[in-house]
Amino acid sequence: MNDLHIPIRARLTLWYVLLMGVTFTALSVYLLLRFENNLRNSIDRSLQITVVKTIAALDEEDYRETGKLTFDHINPQWEPSDFAMRLVSNQGETWDSYGALQSGPEWGAPVVGFSTLTGSGEMPDWRIFRQPVLDSTGQVIGWLEAAQSLETVDKTLDDLTSQLLLGIPLLLLLAGAGGYFLANRALSPVEQITNAAQSINLQDLSRRIHYQGAMDEVGRLARTFDQMLARLQDSFERERRFTSDAAHELRTPLTVLKGQIEVTLNRARSSAEYEDKLRELLEQVERLIRLSNALLFLSRSDQNRVDLKPADVNLTGLLGVLIEQFQPIADKKNLRISTHLADELSVRGDNDLLIRLFMNLLENAVRYTPADGEVQVSAGGEAGRVRVEVHNSGEGISSEHLPHLFERFYRVDEARSSRSGGSGLGLAIAYEIVRLHGGEIAAHSEPGRGVTFTVYLPARENSQPHVRRLSPQRGQ
């Protein structure tokens, strides 16, 4: 079937016609058998009633006078061509007969009740009913046999069979036409989806099917397809922005490097001047390396190729060390770093990535906290998880920016980010690290109240934190 490339409309129609053919055939056979049974039962009832009435009309006085029974006092009301009766003695002698089967062995062997006499050649079958004739004392004095030809039944069944054999093909033709119409109508929305899908390309993913029909299987398919297109469009747009922003971020330090090298080469300089220029160039190269490493990490994370090295990590100690490292930077801005950490907080994770996660959050907090401000770091355990909060004072972030904070190269204030040397990847990397560890990260901010980043990580088993307070520290 696959090699023939039969359209699905034709296949549905063929299956429909096949199913209808089997149904019509089974129904026809059932009707024929049921009709034949009803006809035969009707003949049996007619024979039985006729025999009972005939026996009641027989004259017992004839039997006493002549020693046999006859139909002399009975007016037959049956067609002799398809009906027969006879009176038989107990010894099998025919006393009197009427109709097509006059006498002799044509009646077959005597059987009490109903029997069927099979005709030979073109002769029809006969249905026979045999009943004893009793005298006034209850003694059997003879037998009455009545026979009805089944030729009418056979002809009726033959005519019905012919009509069915002629009608079933016509019904199947109508079923095929109707099935094709229904299949075509049912698949019309699918064809619309196909046409819409064929018109969509990578240059324009904004087109949608916008199915307006019933929300059945096809409707759900169309809606799912539109949702998939929306996700693809969002993914491609983010990929394009990422590529464009990455190119821009790489071009800026490269342009600076090129310009500084050209300026340096314009004229001869002293050793001290060359040394200063080389230091400036080294700073740009280090920025390029950091940016390249960030891009490489995000690329590997997208491909699920980050090599995690899980180990038991003392999160309390890790945060304490990082805070001490950032203290000199905070001192330059006269920032106060206050901590509220629980003892013995442990998680199962990659130590290097967790260091990078909280370094990014602390660096972000210190960078965007105004002078004489405060950074608060708290950590504790709850419901099998470890919660770490990093809050910085300041003007905060408006609500429309919060859903995009963890997007790559997203900057709330482009000018301020450029001046501070941020690449717009720190929070995106933090988000990926938390995701790789099966945790959650969220940002909360209110105007004039700063920003709070909350990280939830699965706690290591048997980790029982105890609260430990560290005194606030301010640079001198």
Coordinates of C-alpha atoms in Angstrom, one line a residue:
M1 CA 0.0 0.0 0.0
N2 CA 2.8 2.4 0.8
D3 CA 4.5 1.7 -2.5
L4 CA 1.4 2.6 -4.4
H5 CA 1.2 6.0 -2.8
I6 CA -2.6 5.8 -2.5
P7 CA -4.1 9.1 -1.2
I8 CA -5.6 9.0 2.2
R9 CA -9.0 10.0 0.8
A10 CA -9.0 7.0 -1.4
R11 CA -7.8 4.7 1.4
L12 CA -10.5 6.0 3.7
T13 CA -13.1 5.5 1.0
L14 CA -11.9 2.0 0.3
W15 CA -12.0 1.1 4.0
Y16 CA -15.5 2.6 4.2
V17 CA -16.8 0.7 1.2
L18 CA -15.2 -2.5 2.5
L19 CA -16.8 -2.0 5.9
M20 CA -20.2 -1.2 4.4
G21 CA -19.9 -4.3 2.0
V22 CA -19.2 -6.6 5.0
T23 CA -22.1 -5.0 6.9
F24 CA -24.5 -5.2 4.0
T25 CA -23.6 -8.8 3.3
A26 CA -23.9 -9.9 6.9
L27 CA -27.3 -8.1 7.2
S28 CA -28.5 -9.6 3.9
V29 CA -27.6 -13.1 5.0
Y30 CA -29.3 -12.5 8.4
L31 CA -32.5 -11.2 6.7
L32 CA -32.6 -14.1 4.3
L33 CA -32.3 -16.7 7.1
R34 CA -34.8 -14.8 9.3
F35 CA -37.3 -14.5 6.4
E36 CA -36.9 -18.1 5.4
N37 CA -37.5 -19.2 9.0
N38 CA -40.6 -17.0 9.3
L39 CA -42.0 -18.4 6.0
R40 CA -41.4 -22.0 7.1
N41 CA -43.0 -21.3 10.5
S42 CA -46.0 -19.8 8.8
I43 CA -46.4 -22.9 6.7
D44 CA -46.0 -25.2 9.7
R45 CA -48.7 -23.3 11.6
S46 CA -51.0 -23.4 8.6
L47 CA -50.5 -27.2 8.2
Q48 CA -51.1 -27.8 11.9
I49 CA -54.3 -25.7 11.9
T50 CA -55.6 -27.4 8.7
V51 CA -55.0 -30.9 10.1
V52 CA -56.7 -30.1 13.4
K53 CA -59.7 -28.7 11.6
T54 CA -59.9 -31.6 9.1
I55 CA -59.7 -34.2 11.9
A56 CA -62.6 -32.5 13.7
A57 CA -64.6 -32.6 10.4
L58 CA -64.1 -36.4 9.8
D59 CA -67.2 -38.6 10.2
E60 CA -66.5 -41.5 12.6
E61 CA -69.7 -43.3 11.4
D62 CA -68.0 -43.9 8.0
Y63 CA -65.2 -45.7 9.7
R64 CA -67.7 -47.9 11.6
E65 CA -69.6 -48.7 8.4
T66 CA -66.8 -49.0 5.9
G67 CA -63.7 -49.5 8.0
K68 CA -62.0 -46.4 6.6
L69 CA -62.1 -42.7 6.6
T70 CA -62.6 -40.4 3.6
F71 CA -62.9 -36.7 2.7
D72 CA -66.4 -37.1 1.3
H73 CA -68.0 -34.7 3.8
I74 CA -65.2 -32.1 3.5
N75 CA -65.1 -29.2 1.0
P76 CA -61.4 -28.6 0.3
Q77 CA -60.5 -24.9 0.1
W78 CA -56.9 -25.5 -1.0
E79 CA -55.1 -25.3 -4.4
P80 CA -54.3 -28.9 -5.4
S81 CA -51.1 -27.7 -7.1
D82 CA -49.3 -26.9 -4.0
F83 CA -51.2 -28.7 -1.3
A84 CA -52.0 -32.3 -0.6
M85 CA -53.7 -34.4 2.1
R86 CA -54.3 -38.1 2.6
L87 CA -55.9 -40.5 5.2
V88 CA -53.8 -43.5 6.0
S89 CA -54.6 -46.6 8.0
N90 CA -52.5 -47.9 10.9
Q91 CA -51.0 -50.4 8.4
G92 CA -50.0 -47.6 5.9
E93 CA -52.8 -48.1 3.5
T94 CA -54.0 -45.0 1.8
W95 CA -57.8 -44.5 2.4
D96 CA -58.3 -41.2 0.6
S97 CA -56.1 -38.4 -0.8
Y98 CA -56.3 -35.0 -2.2
G99 CA -53.9 -32.7 -4.2
A100 CA -50.6 -33.1 -5.9
L101 CA -49.3 -36.0 -3.8
Q102 CA -51.9 -38.6 -4.3
S103 CA -50.5 -41.7 -2.8
G104 CA -47.6 -44.0 -2.7
P105 CA -44.0 -43.6 -1.5
E106 CA -43.9 -39.9 -2.6
W107 CA -44.9 -39.1 1.0
G108 CA -41.8 -40.7 2.4
A109 CA -41.5 -42.7 5.5
P110 CA -44.2 -41.9 8.1
V111 CA -43.0 -39.5 10.8
V112 CA -45.1 -38.2 13.6
G113 CA -45.2 -34.4 13.6
F114 CA -43.3 -32.3 11.0
S115 CA -41.0 -33.6 8.3
T116 CA -39.6 -32.3 5.0
L117 CA -39.8 -34.3 1.8
T118 CA -36.9 -33.4 -0.5
G119 CA -37.9 -33.1 -4.2
S120 CA -35.9 -34.7 -6.9
G121 CA -34.7 -32.8 -10.0
E122 CA -36.9 -29.8 -10.6
M123 CA -39.5 -31.0 -8.1
P124 CA -39.9 -28.7 -5.1
D125 CA -39.5 -29.7 -1.5
W126 CA -42.7 -30.4 0.6
R127 CA -43.4 -29.7 4.2
I128 CA -45.4 -32.6 5.8
F129 CA -47.4 -32.7 9.1
R130 CA -48.7 -36.1 10.4
Q131 CA -51.3 -36.4 13.1
P132 CA -53.2 -39.5 14.5
V133 CA -57.0 -39.7 14.2
L134 CA -58.7 -41.0 17.4
D135 CA -62.2 -42.4 17.8
S136 CA -64.5 -41.6 20.6
T137 CA -62.7 -44.0 22.9
G138 CA -59.3 -42.5 22.3
Q139 CA -58.1 -45.3 20.1
V140 CA -55.9 -44.5 17.0
I141 CA -58.0 -45.5 14.0
G142 CA -55.8 -43.9 11.3
W143 CA -53.6 -41.0 10.4
L144 CA -54.1 -37.7 8.6
E145 CA -51.2 -36.3 6.7
A146 CA -51.1 -32.8 5.2
A147 CA -48.3 -31.5 2.8
Q148 CA -47.5 -28.0 1.6
S149 CA -45.2 -27.3 -1.3
L150 CA -42.2 -25.1 -0.5
E151 CA -41.9 -23.9 -4.1
T152 CA -43.4 -20.5 -3.2
V153 CA -41.0 -20.1 -0.4
D154 CA -38.0 -21.0 -2.6
K155 CA -39.2 -18.6 -5.3
T156 CA -39.7 -15.8 -2.8
L157 CA -36.2 -16.4 -1.3
D158 CA -34.7 -16.5 -4.8
D159 CA -36.3 -13.2 -5.8
L160 CA -35.2 -11.6 -2.5
T161 CA -31.6 -12.9 -3.0
S162 CA -31.6 -11.5 -6.6
Q163 CA -32.8 -8.2 -5.4
L164 CA -30.1 -8.1 -2.7
L165 CA -27.4 -9.2 -5.1
L166 CA -28.4 -6.3 -7.4
G167 CA -29.0 -3.8 -4.6
I168 CA -25.7 -4.4 -2.6
P169 CA -23.4 -3.2 -5.5
L170 CA -25.6 -0.1 -6.0
L171 CA -25.5 0.6 -2.3
L172 CA -21.7 0.2 -2.3
L173 CA -21.4 2.6 -5.2
L174 CA -23.5 5.1 -3.2
A175 CA -21.4 4.4 -0.1
G176 CA -18.2 4.9 -2.0
A177 CA -19.4 8.3 -3.4
G178 CA -20.7 9.3 0.1
G179 CA -17.5 8.0 1.7
Y180 CA -15.3 10.0 -0.6
F181 CA -17.4 13.1 0.0
L182 CA -17.2 12.7 3.7
A183 CA -13.4 11.9 3.6
N184 CA -12.8 15.0 1.4
R185 CA -14.8 17.2 3.7
A186 CA -13.1 15.8 6.9
L187 CA -9.7 16.2 5.4
S188 CA -10.3 19.7 4.0
P189 CA -9.0 21.4 7.2
V190 CA -6.0 19.1 7.1
E191 CA -5.3 20.4 3.5
Q192 CA -5.6 23.9 4.8
I193 CA -3.1 23.1 7.5
T194 CA -0.8 21.6 4.8
N195 CA -1.1 24.6 2.5
A196 CA -0.4 27.0 5.4
A197 CA 2.6 24.9 6.5
Q198 CA 4.0 24.9 3.0
S199 CA 3.8 28.7 2.9
I200 CA 5.8 29.1 6.1
N201 CA 9.6 29.5 5.8
L202 CA 12.4 30.5 8.0
Q203 CA 12.3 34.0 6.8
D204 CA 8.6 34.4 7.9
L205 CA 7.4 32.4 10.9
S206 CA 4.7 34.8 11.7
R207 CA 2.0 33.1 9.6
R208 CA -0.6 31.0 11.4
I209 CA -3.4 28.7 10.4
H210 CA -6.1 30.4 12.5
Y211 CA -8.5 27.5 12.2
Q212 CA -12.1 28.6 12.7
G213 CA -13.9 25.2 12.7
A214 CA -15.0 23.0 15.6
M215 CA -12.5 22.2 18.3
D216 CA -12.3 18.5 17.4
E217 CA -9.3 16.4 16.5
V218 CA -8.5 18.6 13.5
G219 CA -9.1 21.7 15.5
R220 CA -6.8 20.6 18.2
L221 CA -4.2 19.7 15.6
A222 CA -4.5 23.2 14.1
R223 CA -4.2 24.8 17.5
T224 CA -1.2 22.7 18.4
F225 CA 0.4 23.5 15.1
D226 CA -0.1 27.2 15.7
Q227 CA 1.4 26.9 19.2
M228 CA 4.3 25.0 17.8
L229 CA 4.9 27.7 15.2
A230 CA 4.7 30.3 18.0
R231 CA 7.4 28.5 20.0
L232 CA 9.5 28.0 16.9
Q233 CA 9.2 31.7 16.0
D234 CA 10.1 32.7 19.6
S235 CA 13.1 30.3 19.5
F236 CA 14.3 31.5 16.1
E237 CA 13.9 35.2 17.2
R238 CA 15.8 34.6 20.4
E239 CA 18.5 32.7 18.3
R240 CA 18.7 35.6 15.9
R241 CA 18.9 38.1 18.7
F242 CA 21.5 36.0 20.4
T243 CA 23.6 35.7 17.2
S244 CA 23.3 39.4 16.5
D245 CA 24.1 40.5 20.0
A246 CA 27.0 38.0 20.2
A247 CA 28.4 39.5 17.0
H248 CA 28.0 43.0 18.4
E249 CA 29.6 42.1 21.7
L250 CA 32.5 40.5 20.0
R251 CA 32.9 43.3 17.4
T252 CA 33.2 46.0 20.1
P253 CA 36.3 44.7 21.9
L254 CA 37.8 43.6 18.5
T255 CA 37.2 47.1 17.2
V256 CA 38.8 48.6 20.3
L257 CA 41.8 46.2 19.9
K258 CA 42.2 47.1 16.2
G259 CA 42.0 50.8 17.0
Q260 CA 44.5 50.6 19.8
I261 CA 46.9 48.6 17.8
E262 CA 46.7 51.0 14.8
V263 CA 47.3 54.0 17.1
T264 CA 50.2 52.2 18.7
L265 CA 51.7 51.5 15.4
N266 CA 51.4 55.1 14.1
R267 CA 54.6 56.2 15.7
A268 CA 57.4 54.9 17.8
R269 CA 56.8 54.9 21.5
S270 CA 58.7 54.4 24.7
S271 CA 58.8 51.2 26.6
A272 CA 56.5 52.5 29.3
E273 CA 53.9 53.6 26.6
Y274 CA 54.1 50.2 24.9
E275 CA 53.6 48.6 28.3
D276 CA 50.5 50.7 29.0
K277 CA 49.1 49.9 25.6
L278 CA 49.7 46.2 26.1
R279 CA 47.9 46.3 29.4
E280 CA 44.9 47.9 27.7
L281 CA 45.0 45.3 25.0
L282 CA 45.2 42.6 27.6
E283 CA 42.1 43.9 29.3
Q284 CA 40.2 43.8 26.0
V285 CA 41.5 40.3 25.3
E286 CA 40.4 39.1 28.8
R287 CA 37.0 40.6 28.1
L288 CA 36.9 38.6 24.8
I289 CA 37.9 35.4 26.6
R290 CA 35.2 35.9 29.3
L291 CA 32.6 36.6 26.6
S292 CA 33.7 33.6 24.5
N293 CA 33.6 31.3 27.6
A294 CA 30.1 32.6 28.4
L295 CA 28.9 31.9 24.8
L296 CA 30.5 28.5 24.8
F297 CA 28.8 27.6 28.1
L298 CA 25.4 28.7 26.9
S299 CA 25.8 26.8 23.6
R300 CA 26.7 23.6 25.4
S301 CA 23.8 24.1 27.8
D302 CA 21.4 24.4 24.9
Q303 CA 22.8 21.1 23.5
N304 CA 22.7 19.5 27.0
R305 CA 26.5 19.0 26.7
V306 CA 27.5 20.6 30.0
D307 CA 29.6 18.1 31.9
L308 CA 28.4 18.2 35.5
K309 CA 30.7 17.0 38.2
P310 CA 28.3 16.4 41.1
A311 CA 29.7 16.5 44.6
D312 CA 28.5 17.4 48.1
V313 CA 29.0 21.2 48.3
N314 CA 29.0 23.1 51.6
L315 CA 27.0 26.1 50.4
T316 CA 27.4 28.0 53.6
G317 CA 31.2 27.9 53.3
L318 CA 31.1 28.7 49.6
L319 CA 28.9 31.8 50.1
G320 CA 31.1 33.0 52.9
V321 CA 34.3 32.7 50.8
L322 CA 32.6 34.6 47.8
I323 CA 31.4 37.3 50.1
E324 CA 34.9 37.9 51.4
Q325 CA 36.2 38.1 47.9
F326 CA 33.7 40.7 46.9
Q327 CA 34.3 42.8 50.1
P328 CA 37.2 44.8 48.7
I329 CA 35.1 45.7 45.6
A330 CA 32.2 46.7 47.9
D331 CA 34.6 48.8 50.0
K332 CA 35.5 51.0 47.0
K333 CA 31.8 52.0 46.7
N334 CA 31.3 52.1 50.5
L335 CA 28.8 49.3 50.3
R336 CA 27.6 47.3 53.3
I337 CA 27.3 43.5 52.8
S338 CA 25.1 41.9 55.5
T339 CA 24.6 38.2 55.7
H340 CA 22.2 35.8 57.3
L341 CA 23.3 32.3 56.6
A342 CA 22.4 29.0 58.1
D343 CA 25.1 26.6 59.2
E344 CA 25.8 23.3 57.4
L345 CA 23.8 24.1 54.2
S346 CA 24.7 21.4 51.7
V347 CA 23.6 20.7 48.2
R348 CA 24.6 18.1 45.6
G349 CA 26.0 19.9 42.6
D350 CA 28.9 21.0 40.5
N351 CA 31.1 23.1 42.8
D352 CA 32.6 25.2 40.0
L353 CA 29.2 26.0 38.4
L354 CA 27.7 26.9 41.8
I355 CA 30.7 29.3 42.4
R356 CA 30.0 30.8 39.0
L357 CA 26.2 31.1 39.8
F358 CA 26.7 33.0 43.0
M359 CA 29.6 35.1 41.7
N360 CA 27.3 36.3 38.9
L361 CA 24.6 37.2 41.4
L362 CA 27.0 38.9 43.8
E363 CA 28.7 40.7 41.0
N364 CA 25.4 41.9 39.6
A365 CA 24.3 43.1 43.1
V366 CA 27.6 45.0 43.8
R367 CA 27.7 46.5 40.3
Y368 CA 24.2 48.0 40.4
T369 CA 24.0 49.0 44.1
P370 CA 24.6 52.8 44.4
A371 CA 27.3 54.1 46.6
D372 CA 26.6 53.9 50.4
G373 CA 24.0 51.2 49.6
E374 CA 23.6 47.7 51.0
V375 CA 23.8 44.1 49.7
Q376 CA 22.0 41.5 51.7
V377 CA 22.8 37.7 51.4
S378 CA 20.6 35.2 53.2
A379 CA 20.5 31.4 53.0
G380 CA 18.3 28.8 54.7
G381 CA 16.5 25.5 54.2
E382 CA 12.8 24.8 53.6
A383 CA 10.8 21.7 52.5
G384 CA 13.8 19.8 51.2
R385 CA 15.3 22.8 49.4
V386 CA 18.0 25.4 50.0
R387 CA 16.9 29.0 49.5
V388 CA 19.5 31.7 48.8
E389 CA 18.5 35.3 48.4
V390 CA 20.7 38.1 47.1
H391 CA 19.2 41.6 47.6
N392 CA 20.7 44.9 46.7
S393 CA 19.3 48.4 47.5
G394 CA 18.7 50.9 44.9
E395 CA 16.0 52.2 42.5
G396 CA 14.9 48.7 41.5
I397 CA 13.6 47.4 38.2
S398 CA 10.2 48.1 36.6
S399 CA 7.8 45.2 36.3
E400 CA 7.9 45.1 32.4
H401 CA 11.6 44.2 32.6
L402 CA 11.4 41.4 35.2
P403 CA 10.2 38.6 32.8
H404 CA 13.2 39.2 30.5
L405 CA 16.0 39.5 33.0
F406 CA 17.3 36.0 32.4
E407 CA 17.3 36.4 28.6
R408 CA 20.6 36.5 26.9
F409 CA 22.1 39.9 26.3
Y410 CA 19.0 41.5 27.8
R411 CA 19.8 44.9 29.5
V412 CA 17.4 47.0 31.5
D413 CA 19.6 50.1 30.9
E414 CA 21.8 49.7 27.8
A415 CA 24.0 52.7 28.6
R416 CA 24.5 51.8 32.3
S417 CA 25.4 48.2 31.4
S418 CA 27.9 49.3 28.8
R419 CA 29.6 51.7 31.3
S420 CA 29.7 49.0 33.9
G421 CA 31.3 46.5 31.5
G422 CA 28.5 44.0 31.6
S423 CA 27.8 41.7 28.7
G424 CA 24.2 40.9 29.5
L425 CA 25.0 37.1 29.9
G426 CA 25.6 36.9 33.7
L427 CA 21.9 36.3 34.6
A428 CA 21.4 34.0 31.6
I429 CA 24.3 31.9 32.8
A430 CA 22.9 31.9 36.3
Y431 CA 19.5 30.7 35.0
E432 CA 21.1 27.8 33.1
I433 CA 23.2 26.7 36.0
V434 CA 20.1 26.6 38.3
R435 CA 18.2 24.7 35.6
L436 CA 21.0 22.2 35.3
H437 CA 20.8 21.6 39.0
G438 CA 17.1 21.0 39.0
G439 CA 16.4 24.3 40.9
E440 CA 14.5 27.5 40.4
I441 CA 15.5 31.2 40.2
A442 CA 13.3 34.2 40.3
A443 CA 13.7 38.0 40.5
H444 CA 11.5 40.4 42.5
S445 CA 11.7 44.2 42.5
E446 CA 9.7 47.2 43.6
P447 CA 10.4 50.8 42.6
G448 CA 12.8 52.3 45.1
R449 CA 13.4 49.1 47.0
G450 CA 16.1 47.4 45.0
V451 CA 16.1 43.9 43.5
T452 CA 16.0 40.5 45.1
F453 CA 17.2 37.3 43.3
T454 CA 16.0 34.1 45.0
V455 CA 17.6 30.7 44.1
Y456 CA 16.1 27.4 45.1
L457 CA 18.3 24.3 44.9
P458 CA 17.5 20.7 46.0
A459 CA 19.0 20.1 49.5
R460 CA 21.4 17.2 50.0
E461 CA 19.9 14.4 52.1
N462 CA 20.7 14.6 55.9
S463 CA 21.4 18.3 55.5
Q464 CA 20.2 20.0 58.8
P465 CA 20.9 23.7 58.6
H466 CA 21.3 25.9 61.7
V467 CA 21.0 29.6 61.5
R468 CA 24.2 31.6 61.9
R469 CA 24.3 35.4 61.8
L470 CA 27.3 37.3 60.5
S471 CA 27.7 40.9 61.4
P472 CA 27.2 43.5 58.7
Q473 CA 30.4 44.7 57.1
R474 CA 31.1 48.1 55.6
G475 CA 34.2 49.2 53.9
Q476 CA 36.3 51.7 55.7

